[in-house]
């Protein structure tokens, strides 16, 4: 088990590093961050000043090494550029410094710090809805296989998977927020309870596709498991049906669901870009879009880094969860 | 193996139940559609009916993206500027006709040394939000902060004409020689060369003063970006709190030097998309709206109920096709003129009803010396376009297609309109769609983009802000050129240089009128359109007027509260024929 985790962690770091490297250089292929940040009305002098301040006038490889923290700091606005003792400090990700956002006059850690809890709230609510709705529907469908309720649920999941959030989102807003007034019309609210209230509708919309997927997977798995010998044995022993399903069938059927949840972790962190946009939810998704549009390199890099790490951890957790749930699987 | 699985058998009962379910769903859907509640046709609330301005209430308004900072020395985007505009005051300001007026200064400055020296007397009783009286030292200290390279503000280029500013910026001088504090209430500026736009620069949010003691304490405790989080200014509203990416809350500053604001609180919502904002506004959740979504904009234009509560005003910006004067065929003035004559700008107005106004010159309509007679030079006139092509030596059109750089879908739609127009005079256009980032980088280099969609939004209301920066040969650089059509005209340069220095306003405007005509005639840009902004406000919001310079000028609003809900039936009757 330990060996497996160490091995995976090694590959994980390698993957994250390659992604970070790739994106760093892509930003400079896409355009000039200084020029894009300052916009179409920038004076040549402003651009030169900005480049000098952020170290963008240095060769790109040097910028990269400094960003990693393997070469001294080149950002003049960093307190580490010239330390009190006169030496050049380091200000890269290895030192835990994500830098200063180009467009927000603020450190990247702060910019993300404001947004991350909001995205986590929305995404965890969404996952909760996905699981509750999806698993319940899947179990009902499996147990009532080929009856009308099964057909209805499978039909509904088919629609749920097919409808994108940019269709369901505005319709839900129009109906439940604007015309019926049950939910607030987008936004984030002002106090904790209010945040949850504001998150309900977007989380529900966000959960539709996931819930539908979970329902279909759960149905298939449960039907499959119900045919297994151990379930048949349990039934033959005269165990009540509810006990058979709960104790023997569902636990086995949950395996692929655990994997799916693990794989959805990056989505938890990365934010649902489209849903956030529709519901004016000021989370990481909105920030990501805005940062890419304005080539706010430090923020893009931080998001990529976080995303990469989240994918790796999610995959690892999924594998561990499967091993823990399924005694047949050994991680070596 | 022999047995047929049960599921594959035809079972009429099951299909019947599915059929019934589908039918039921259809009926339900039909019911929902027919019983769908109607959107409000007019305002949901009206005022209490007070005739005189009332004090109190909260004004809620929104914007589509983030406020980036509340530090005026870094506020260089529309929203941050709009927020800083409520929090801070400067020496100079503009009235609703766009004229410069004194704000923290007691009166407009005395000018001497042939337009190179300015002396300001400060008003009495001007205070920062922390209660301290503002002195000339504060004005000077704030400008020093703004212009130091360590601060790294994008505002530097606007003030570099102050004597000693470049040396100070480079870190070669302790202080800026050209800024002198005469006494507590008097400050003087000395410029390297006569430049009347210096006053416009002083009216920009970059020059808004901050209290030194507050800034130094904060920066020591929380770092250089702290001022943007805890702003203290001298404006009509003081800072309450800022939930990042959600909203900025302000409260009225009771010790304001002018008659204090009437609204007690201001809530500036961020990241509200135009669709959400429009729906919230029609619902009565927003008090003022700026740029509603396209559908709502069309609705508001047609709605009688909203007619008294909306305004459409051109924004101080211009859009055009920039023609690279260094690259053939646009090095030939006749080809440029032919393009300017061949474009039917009314198509743009039809494509975006109410959102654009055909443009004929670089200056927007509200900025003197805009010339309504000038449109004889850049208007749709196919005969003159063909004549210009003949003069250029291309009577049968160009043999090679032109590459037009565009930045996205919006540009593409516009460009397709003109593809057709230019075909009429034998010019084929290939569209080159690039990302905004690539567009900015590449069009700033000489001899790269043959033609490009382009535009300008004023930094401050003076013709020089359009002409100097866009068309003076001084604005051409090997990279990041501001003059992206690479137009060089010594005569225009001379006119612009003397206009900048000219103290007499009438003479200045006459010079700029001349420059304006030259630009329309020489056509380094084929001018397309001005953007038109729509504002709408609730009936209980009083005293709002669109401002020619400040986009969201909500300082003088008062609210007629308590507001009363209106029955929507009224509007339905009104809408009926």
PDB file of C-alpha atoms in Angstrom, chain A residues 77-310:
ATOM      1  CA  UNK A  77       7.417  44.239  -6.381  1.00  0.00           C
ATOM      2  CA  UNK A  78       8.248  41.250  -4.209  1.00  0.00           C
ATOM      3  CA  UNK A  79       9.735  41.965  -0.774  1.00  0.00           C
ATOM      4  CA  UNK A  80      12.109  39.090  -1.518  1.00  0.00           C
ATOM      5  CA  UNK A  81      13.569  40.812  -4.601  1.00  0.00           C
ATOM      6  CA  UNK A  82      15.981  42.686  -2.383  1.00  0.00           C
ATOM      7  CA  UNK A  83      15.948  41.432   1.152  1.00  0.00           C
ATOM      8  CA  UNK A  84      16.892  43.582   4.114  1.00  0.00           C
ATOM      9  CA  UNK A  85      20.385  42.034   4.145  1.00  0.00           C
ATOM     10  CA  UNK A  86      20.920  43.077   0.537  1.00  0.00           C
ATOM     11  CA  UNK A  87      20.913  39.570  -0.951  1.00  0.00           C
ATOM     12  CA  UNK A  88      18.474  38.439  -3.652  1.00  0.00           C
ATOM     13  CA  UNK A  89      15.833  36.149  -2.245  1.00  0.00           C
ATOM     14  CA  UNK A  90      13.791  33.437  -3.900  1.00  0.00           C
ATOM     15  CA  UNK A  91      10.079  33.847  -4.552  1.00  0.00           C
ATOM     16  CA  UNK A  92       8.961  30.786  -6.498  1.00  0.00           C
ATOM     17  CA  UNK A  93       6.398  28.087  -5.908  1.00  0.00           C
ATOM     18  CA  UNK A  94       9.023  25.970  -4.126  1.00  0.00           C
ATOM     19  CA  UNK A  95       9.126  28.731  -1.516  1.00  0.00           C
ATOM     20  CA  UNK A  96       5.349  28.656  -1.359  1.00  0.00           C
ATOM     21  CA  UNK A  97       5.054  32.034  -3.074  1.00  0.00           C
ATOM     22  CA  UNK A  98       2.432  32.141  -5.820  1.00  0.00           C
ATOM     23  CA  UNK A  99       3.288  35.721  -6.697  1.00  0.00           C
ATOM     24  CA  UNK A 100       1.226  38.829  -7.267  1.00  0.00           C
ATOM     25  CA  UNK A 101      -1.755  38.914  -9.624  1.00  0.00           C
ATOM     26  CA  UNK A 102      -1.227  41.089 -12.695  1.00  0.00           C
ATOM     27  CA  UNK A 103      -4.723  42.498 -12.925  1.00  0.00           C
ATOM     28  CA  UNK A 104      -5.921  42.369  -9.321  1.00  0.00           C
ATOM     29  CA  UNK A 105      -3.673  44.543  -7.229  1.00  0.00           C
ATOM     30  CA  UNK A 106      -3.272  41.712  -4.736  1.00  0.00           C
ATOM     31  CA  UNK A 107      -1.289  38.527  -4.045  1.00  0.00           C
ATOM     32  CA  UNK A 108      -2.427  35.401  -5.886  1.00  0.00           C
ATOM     33  CA  UNK A 109      -2.834  33.603  -2.566  1.00  0.00           C
ATOM     34  CA  UNK A 110      -5.333  36.270  -1.493  1.00  0.00           C
ATOM     35  CA  UNK A 111      -7.152  36.345  -4.838  1.00  0.00           C
ATOM     36  CA  UNK A 112      -7.631  32.584  -4.736  1.00  0.00           C
ATOM     37  CA  UNK A 113      -8.240  32.591  -1.002  1.00  0.00           C
ATOM     38  CA  UNK A 114     -11.327  34.769  -1.476  1.00  0.00           C
ATOM     39  CA  UNK A 115     -12.719  32.518  -4.197  1.00  0.00           C
ATOM     40  CA  UNK A 116     -11.872  28.977  -3.174  1.00  0.00           C
ATOM     41  CA  UNK A 117     -14.301  28.653  -0.219  1.00  0.00           C
ATOM     42  CA  UNK A 118     -17.180  29.809  -2.435  1.00  0.00           C
ATOM     43  CA  UNK A 119     -16.384  27.260  -5.104  1.00  0.00           C
ATOM     44  CA  UNK A 120     -15.987  24.550  -2.485  1.00  0.00           C
ATOM     45  CA  UNK A 121     -19.381  25.417  -1.002  1.00  0.00           C
ATOM     46  CA  UNK A 122     -21.104  25.277  -4.382  1.00  0.00           C
ATOM     47  CA  UNK A 123     -19.342  22.113  -5.486  1.00  0.00           C
ATOM     48  CA  UNK A 124     -19.816  20.195  -2.245  1.00  0.00           C
ATOM     49  CA  UNK A 125     -23.509  21.042  -2.246  1.00  0.00           C
ATOM     50  CA  UNK A 126     -23.645  19.872  -5.850  1.00  0.00           C
ATOM     51  CA  UNK A 127     -21.899  16.593  -5.027  1.00  0.00           C
ATOM     52  CA  UNK A 128     -24.276  16.089  -2.113  1.00  0.00           C
ATOM     53  CA  UNK A 129     -27.268  16.567  -4.415  1.00  0.00           C
ATOM     54  CA  UNK A 130     -25.715  14.293  -7.024  1.00  0.00           C
ATOM     55  CA  UNK A 131     -25.234  11.496  -4.532  1.00  0.00           C
ATOM     56  CA  UNK A 132     -28.578  11.778  -2.788  1.00  0.00           C
ATOM     57  CA  UNK A 133     -30.623  12.145  -5.966  1.00  0.00           C
ATOM     58  CA  UNK A 134     -28.495   9.926  -8.195  1.00  0.00           C
ATOM     59  CA  UNK A 135     -28.077   6.998  -5.819  1.00  0.00           C
ATOM     60  CA  UNK A 136     -31.696   7.004  -4.687  1.00  0.00           C
ATOM     61  CA  UNK A 137     -32.927   7.078  -8.262  1.00  0.00           C
ATOM     62  CA  UNK A 138     -30.426   4.400  -9.316  1.00  0.00           C
ATOM     63  CA  UNK A 139     -31.411   2.036  -6.503  1.00  0.00           C
ATOM     64  CA  UNK A 140     -35.115   2.476  -7.160  1.00  0.00           C
ATOM     65  CA  UNK A 141     -34.579   1.885 -10.870  1.00  0.00           C
ATOM     66  CA  UNK A 142     -32.532  -1.254 -10.263  1.00  0.00           C
ATOM     67  CA  UNK A 143     -34.938  -2.770  -7.786  1.00  0.00           C
ATOM     68  CA  UNK A 144     -37.918  -2.004  -9.982  1.00  0.00           C
ATOM     69  CA  UNK A 145     -36.195  -3.044 -13.154  1.00  0.00           C
ATOM     70  CA  UNK A 146     -38.252  -2.857 -16.328  1.00  0.00           C
ATOM     71  CA  UNK A 147     -41.231  -1.465 -14.484  1.00  0.00           C
ATOM     72  CA  UNK A 148     -42.637   1.929 -15.393  1.00  0.00           C
ATOM     73  CA  UNK A 149     -40.751   3.705 -12.592  1.00  0.00           C
ATOM     74  CA  UNK A 150     -37.482   2.327 -13.976  1.00  0.00           C
ATOM     75  CA  UNK A 151     -38.366   3.483 -17.476  1.00  0.00           C
ATOM     76  CA  UNK A 152     -39.337   6.913 -16.186  1.00  0.00           C
ATOM     77  CA  UNK A 153     -36.110   7.288 -14.189  1.00  0.00           C
ATOM     78  CA  UNK A 154     -33.932   6.113 -17.066  1.00  0.00           C
ATOM     79  CA  UNK A 155     -35.763   8.472 -19.415  1.00  0.00           C
ATOM     80  CA  UNK A 156     -35.202  11.306 -16.961  1.00  0.00           C
ATOM     81  CA  UNK A 157     -31.495  10.497 -16.619  1.00  0.00           C
ATOM     82  CA  UNK A 158     -31.192  10.441 -20.385  1.00  0.00           C
ATOM     83  CA  UNK A 159     -32.592  13.953 -20.510  1.00  0.00           C
ATOM     84  CA  UNK A 160     -30.486  15.012 -17.531  1.00  0.00           C
ATOM     85  CA  UNK A 161     -27.269  13.918 -19.211  1.00  0.00           C
ATOM     86  CA  UNK A 162     -28.238  15.526 -22.508  1.00  0.00           C
ATOM     87  CA  UNK A 163     -29.210  18.950 -21.187  1.00  0.00           C
ATOM     88  CA  UNK A 164     -26.221  21.249 -20.711  1.00  0.00           C
ATOM     89  CA  UNK A 165     -26.184  23.700 -17.791  1.00  0.00           C
ATOM     90  CA  UNK A 166     -26.305  26.680 -20.130  1.00  0.00           C
ATOM     91  CA  UNK A 167     -29.794  25.529 -21.080  1.00  0.00           C
ATOM     92  CA  UNK A 168     -31.089  24.400 -17.694  1.00  0.00           C
ATOM     93  CA  UNK A 169     -29.441  27.262 -15.782  1.00  0.00           C
ATOM     94  CA  UNK A 170     -31.183  30.206 -17.431  1.00  0.00           C
ATOM     95  CA  UNK A 171     -34.516  28.337 -17.502  1.00  0.00           C
ATOM     96  CA  UNK A 172     -34.285  27.570 -13.785  1.00  0.00           C
ATOM     97  CA  UNK A 173     -33.308  31.174 -13.061  1.00  0.00           C
ATOM     98  CA  UNK A 174     -36.196  32.504 -15.099  1.00  0.00           C
ATOM     99  CA  UNK A 175     -38.742  30.160 -13.576  1.00  0.00           C
ATOM    100  CA  UNK A 176     -37.729  29.721  -9.936  1.00  0.00           C
ATOM    101  CA  UNK A 177     -35.967  33.014  -9.285  1.00  0.00           C
ATOM    102  CA  UNK A 178     -37.490  35.618 -11.564  1.00  0.00           C
ATOM    103  CA  UNK A 179     -41.102  34.511 -11.959  1.00  0.00           C
ATOM    104  CA  UNK A 180     -41.803  32.442  -8.862  1.00  0.00           C
ATOM    105  CA  UNK A 181     -39.304  34.131  -6.570  1.00  0.00           C
ATOM    106  CA  UNK A 182     -38.453  30.997  -4.568  1.00  0.00           C
ATOM    107  CA  UNK A 183     -34.714  31.457  -4.962  1.00  0.00           C
ATOM    108  CA  UNK A 184     -32.494  34.532  -5.161  1.00  0.00           C
ATOM    109  CA  UNK A 185     -31.663  35.718  -8.643  1.00  0.00           C
ATOM    110  CA  UNK A 186     -28.001  34.700  -8.788  1.00  0.00           C
ATOM    111  CA  UNK A 187     -25.237  36.152  -6.687  1.00  0.00           C
ATOM    112  CA  UNK A 188     -23.571  35.076  -3.479  1.00  0.00           C
ATOM    113  CA  UNK A 189     -25.395  36.760  -0.616  1.00  0.00           C
ATOM    114  CA  UNK A 190     -23.928  38.421   2.437  1.00  0.00           C
ATOM    115  CA  UNK A 191     -23.871  35.993   5.408  1.00  0.00           C
ATOM    116  CA  UNK A 192     -23.183  32.238   5.724  1.00  0.00           C
ATOM    117  CA  UNK A 193     -26.819  31.100   5.737  1.00  0.00           C
ATOM    118  CA  UNK A 194     -27.523  33.426   2.842  1.00  0.00           C
ATOM    119  CA  UNK A 195     -24.590  31.904   0.919  1.00  0.00           C
ATOM    120  CA  UNK A 196     -26.134  28.436   1.234  1.00  0.00           C
ATOM    121  CA  UNK A 197     -29.528  29.766   0.159  1.00  0.00           C
ATOM    122  CA  UNK A 198     -27.912  31.407  -2.882  1.00  0.00           C
ATOM    123  CA  UNK A 199     -26.026  28.191  -3.658  1.00  0.00           C
ATOM    124  CA  UNK A 200     -29.077  25.908  -3.704  1.00  0.00           C
ATOM    125  CA  UNK A 201     -30.320  26.591  -7.210  1.00  0.00           C
ATOM    126  CA  UNK A 202     -26.915  26.626  -8.955  1.00  0.00           C
ATOM    127  CA  UNK A 203     -25.880  23.498  -7.027  1.00  0.00           C
ATOM    128  CA  UNK A 204     -29.045  21.735  -8.128  1.00  0.00           C
ATOM    129  CA  UNK A 205     -28.465  22.691 -11.763  1.00  0.00           C
ATOM    130  CA  UNK A 206     -24.840  21.657 -11.483  1.00  0.00           C
ATOM    131  CA  UNK A 207     -25.912  18.311  -9.965  1.00  0.00           C
ATOM    132  CA  UNK A 208     -28.289  17.306 -12.774  1.00  0.00           C
ATOM    133  CA  UNK A 209     -25.743  15.718 -15.080  1.00  0.00           C
ATOM    134  CA  UNK A 210     -23.816  14.090 -12.234  1.00  0.00           C
ATOM    135  CA  UNK A 211     -26.945  12.731 -10.599  1.00  0.00           C
ATOM    136  CA  UNK A 212     -28.066  11.255 -13.902  1.00  0.00           C
ATOM    137  CA  UNK A 213     -24.692   9.598 -14.401  1.00  0.00           C
ATOM    138  CA  UNK A 214     -24.652   8.213 -10.874  1.00  0.00           C
ATOM    139  CA  UNK A 215     -28.202   6.890 -11.288  1.00  0.00           C
ATOM    140  CA  UNK A 216     -27.311   5.020 -14.464  1.00  0.00           C
ATOM    141  CA  UNK A 217     -24.080   3.610 -13.057  1.00  0.00           C
ATOM    142  CA  UNK A 218     -25.764   2.661  -9.790  1.00  0.00           C
ATOM    143  CA  UNK A 219     -28.617   0.928 -11.597  1.00  0.00           C
ATOM    144  CA  UNK A 220     -26.280  -1.107 -13.770  1.00  0.00           C
ATOM    145  CA  UNK A 221     -23.988  -2.074 -10.929  1.00  0.00           C
ATOM    146  CA  UNK A 222     -26.791  -2.992  -8.594  1.00  0.00           C
ATOM    147  CA  UNK A 223     -28.490  -5.196 -11.177  1.00  0.00           C
ATOM    148  CA  UNK A 224     -25.136  -6.848 -11.807  1.00  0.00           C
ATOM    149  CA  UNK A 225     -24.474  -7.353  -8.091  1.00  0.00           C
ATOM    150  CA  UNK A 226     -27.935  -8.726  -7.429  1.00  0.00           C
ATOM    151  CA  UNK A 227     -27.050 -11.603  -9.738  1.00  0.00           C
ATOM    152  CA  UNK A 228     -23.903 -12.443  -7.758  1.00  0.00           C
ATOM    153  CA  UNK A 229     -23.689 -15.640  -5.769  1.00  0.00           C
ATOM    154  CA  UNK A 230     -23.293 -14.001  -2.391  1.00  0.00           C
ATOM    155  CA  UNK A 231     -26.512 -12.044  -2.898  1.00  0.00           C
ATOM    156  CA  UNK A 232     -28.316 -15.139  -4.087  1.00  0.00           C
ATOM    157  CA  UNK A 233     -27.018 -16.985  -1.004  1.00  0.00           C
ATOM    158  CA  UNK A 234     -28.199 -14.229   1.283  1.00  0.00           C
ATOM    159  CA  UNK A 235     -31.613 -14.334  -0.354  1.00  0.00           C
ATOM    160  CA  UNK A 236     -31.684 -18.119  -0.075  1.00  0.00           C
ATOM    161  CA  UNK A 237     -30.872 -17.896   3.621  1.00  0.00           C
ATOM    162  CA  UNK A 238     -34.154 -16.078   3.974  1.00  0.00           C
ATOM    163  CA  UNK A 239     -32.657 -12.699   4.719  1.00  0.00           C
ATOM    164  CA  UNK A 240     -35.204  -9.898   4.310  1.00  0.00           C
ATOM    165  CA  UNK A 241     -34.913  -8.205   0.922  1.00  0.00           C
ATOM    166  CA  UNK A 242     -34.128  -4.806   2.431  1.00  0.00           C
ATOM    167  CA  UNK A 243     -31.223  -6.320   4.357  1.00  0.00           C
ATOM    168  CA  UNK A 244     -29.927  -8.107   1.296  1.00  0.00           C
ATOM    169  CA  UNK A 245     -29.914  -4.930  -0.731  1.00  0.00           C
ATOM    170  CA  UNK A 246     -28.481  -2.698   1.959  1.00  0.00           C
ATOM    171  CA  UNK A 247     -25.854  -5.038   3.408  1.00  0.00           C
ATOM    172  CA  UNK A 248     -24.695  -7.065   0.434  1.00  0.00           C
ATOM    173  CA  UNK A 249     -25.704  -5.545  -2.835  1.00  0.00           C
ATOM    174  CA  UNK A 250     -25.266  -1.798  -2.389  1.00  0.00           C
ATOM    175  CA  UNK A 251     -21.844  -1.982  -0.814  1.00  0.00           C
ATOM    176  CA  UNK A 252     -20.481  -3.780  -3.836  1.00  0.00           C
ATOM    177  CA  UNK A 253     -22.340  -1.585  -6.253  1.00  0.00           C
ATOM    178  CA  UNK A 254     -20.815   1.519  -4.674  1.00  0.00           C
ATOM    179  CA  UNK A 255     -17.317   0.694  -5.947  1.00  0.00           C
ATOM    180  CA  UNK A 256     -17.439   2.508  -9.286  1.00  0.00           C
ATOM    181  CA  UNK A 257     -19.323   5.361  -7.608  1.00  0.00           C
ATOM    182  CA  UNK A 258     -16.378   5.857  -5.257  1.00  0.00           C
ATOM    183  CA  UNK A 259     -14.092   6.085  -8.264  1.00  0.00           C
ATOM    184  CA  UNK A 260     -16.406   8.602  -9.908  1.00  0.00           C
ATOM    185  CA  UNK A 261     -16.481  10.779  -6.780  1.00  0.00           C
ATOM    186  CA  UNK A 262     -12.695  10.685  -6.573  1.00  0.00           C
ATOM    187  CA  UNK A 263     -12.434  11.722 -10.197  1.00  0.00           C
ATOM    188  CA  UNK A 264     -14.826  14.610  -9.640  1.00  0.00           C
ATOM    189  CA  UNK A 265     -12.538  16.195  -7.045  1.00  0.00           C
ATOM    190  CA  UNK A 266     -10.803  18.469  -9.554  1.00  0.00           C
ATOM    191  CA  UNK A 267     -14.203  19.763 -10.553  1.00  0.00           C
ATOM    192  CA  UNK A 268     -14.786  20.567  -6.901  1.00  0.00           C
ATOM    193  CA  UNK A 269     -11.665  22.688  -6.862  1.00  0.00           C
ATOM    194  CA  UNK A 270     -11.742  24.054 -10.381  1.00  0.00           C
ATOM    195  CA  UNK A 271     -15.259  25.337 -10.157  1.00  0.00           C
ATOM    196  CA  UNK A 272     -18.063  25.018 -12.614  1.00  0.00           C
ATOM    197  CA  UNK A 273     -17.176  27.760 -15.013  1.00  0.00           C
ATOM    198  CA  UNK A 274     -20.418  27.975 -16.950  1.00  0.00           C
ATOM    199  CA  UNK A 275     -22.712  27.598 -13.953  1.00  0.00           C
ATOM    200  CA  UNK A 276     -20.776  30.215 -12.031  1.00  0.00           C
ATOM    201  CA  UNK A 277     -21.126  32.571 -14.954  1.00  0.00           C
ATOM    202  CA  UNK A 278     -24.882  32.033 -15.319  1.00  0.00           C
ATOM    203  CA  UNK A 279     -25.616  32.381 -11.615  1.00  0.00           C
ATOM    204  CA  UNK A 280     -23.150  35.213 -11.027  1.00  0.00           C
ATOM    205  CA  UNK A 281     -21.397  33.020  -8.469  1.00  0.00           C
ATOM    206  CA  UNK A 282     -18.062  34.704  -7.785  1.00  0.00           C
ATOM    207  CA  UNK A 283     -15.966  31.550  -7.463  1.00  0.00           C
ATOM    208  CA  UNK A 284     -12.807  30.154  -9.002  1.00  0.00           C
ATOM    209  CA  UNK A 285     -14.500  29.354 -12.306  1.00  0.00           C
ATOM    210  CA  UNK A 286     -15.245  32.999 -13.033  1.00  0.00           C
ATOM    211  CA  UNK A 287     -11.762  33.955 -11.903  1.00  0.00           C
ATOM    212  CA  UNK A 288     -10.198  31.355 -14.203  1.00  0.00           C
ATOM    213  CA  UNK A 289     -12.038  32.622 -17.258  1.00  0.00           C
ATOM    214  CA  UNK A 290     -11.194  36.208 -16.488  1.00  0.00           C
ATOM    215  CA  UNK A 291      -7.548  35.407 -15.860  1.00  0.00           C
ATOM    216  CA  UNK A 292      -7.199  33.513 -19.114  1.00  0.00           C
ATOM    217  CA  UNK A 293      -8.837  36.311 -21.055  1.00  0.00           C
ATOM    218  CA  UNK A 294      -6.515  38.901 -19.560  1.00  0.00           C
ATOM    219  CA  UNK A 295      -3.451  36.591 -19.484  1.00  0.00           C
ATOM    220  CA  UNK A 296      -3.062  37.126 -15.752  1.00  0.00           C
ATOM    221  CA  UNK A 297      -0.202  34.621 -15.740  1.00  0.00           C
ATOM    222  CA  UNK A 298       0.353  34.200 -11.974  1.00  0.00           C
ATOM    223  CA  UNK A 299      -3.332  33.450 -11.388  1.00  0.00           C
ATOM    224  CA  UNK A 300      -3.545  31.074 -14.367  1.00  0.00           C
ATOM    225  CA  UNK A 301      -0.463  29.243 -13.127  1.00  0.00           C
ATOM    226  CA  UNK A 302      -1.814  28.953  -9.600  1.00  0.00           C
ATOM    227  CA  UNK A 303      -5.133  27.593 -10.846  1.00  0.00           C
ATOM    228  CA  UNK A 304      -3.373  25.084 -13.085  1.00  0.00           C
ATOM    229  CA  UNK A 305      -1.162  24.030 -10.211  1.00  0.00           C
ATOM    230  CA  UNK A 306      -4.123  23.566  -7.884  1.00  0.00           C
ATOM    231  CA  UNK A 307      -6.080  21.766 -10.555  1.00  0.00           C
ATOM    232  CA  UNK A 308      -3.196  19.418 -11.303  1.00  0.00           C
ATOM    233  CA  UNK A 309      -2.689  18.574  -7.663  1.00  0.00           C
ATOM    234  CA  UNK A 310      -6.423  18.039  -7.177  1.00  0.00           C
TER     235      UNK A 310
END
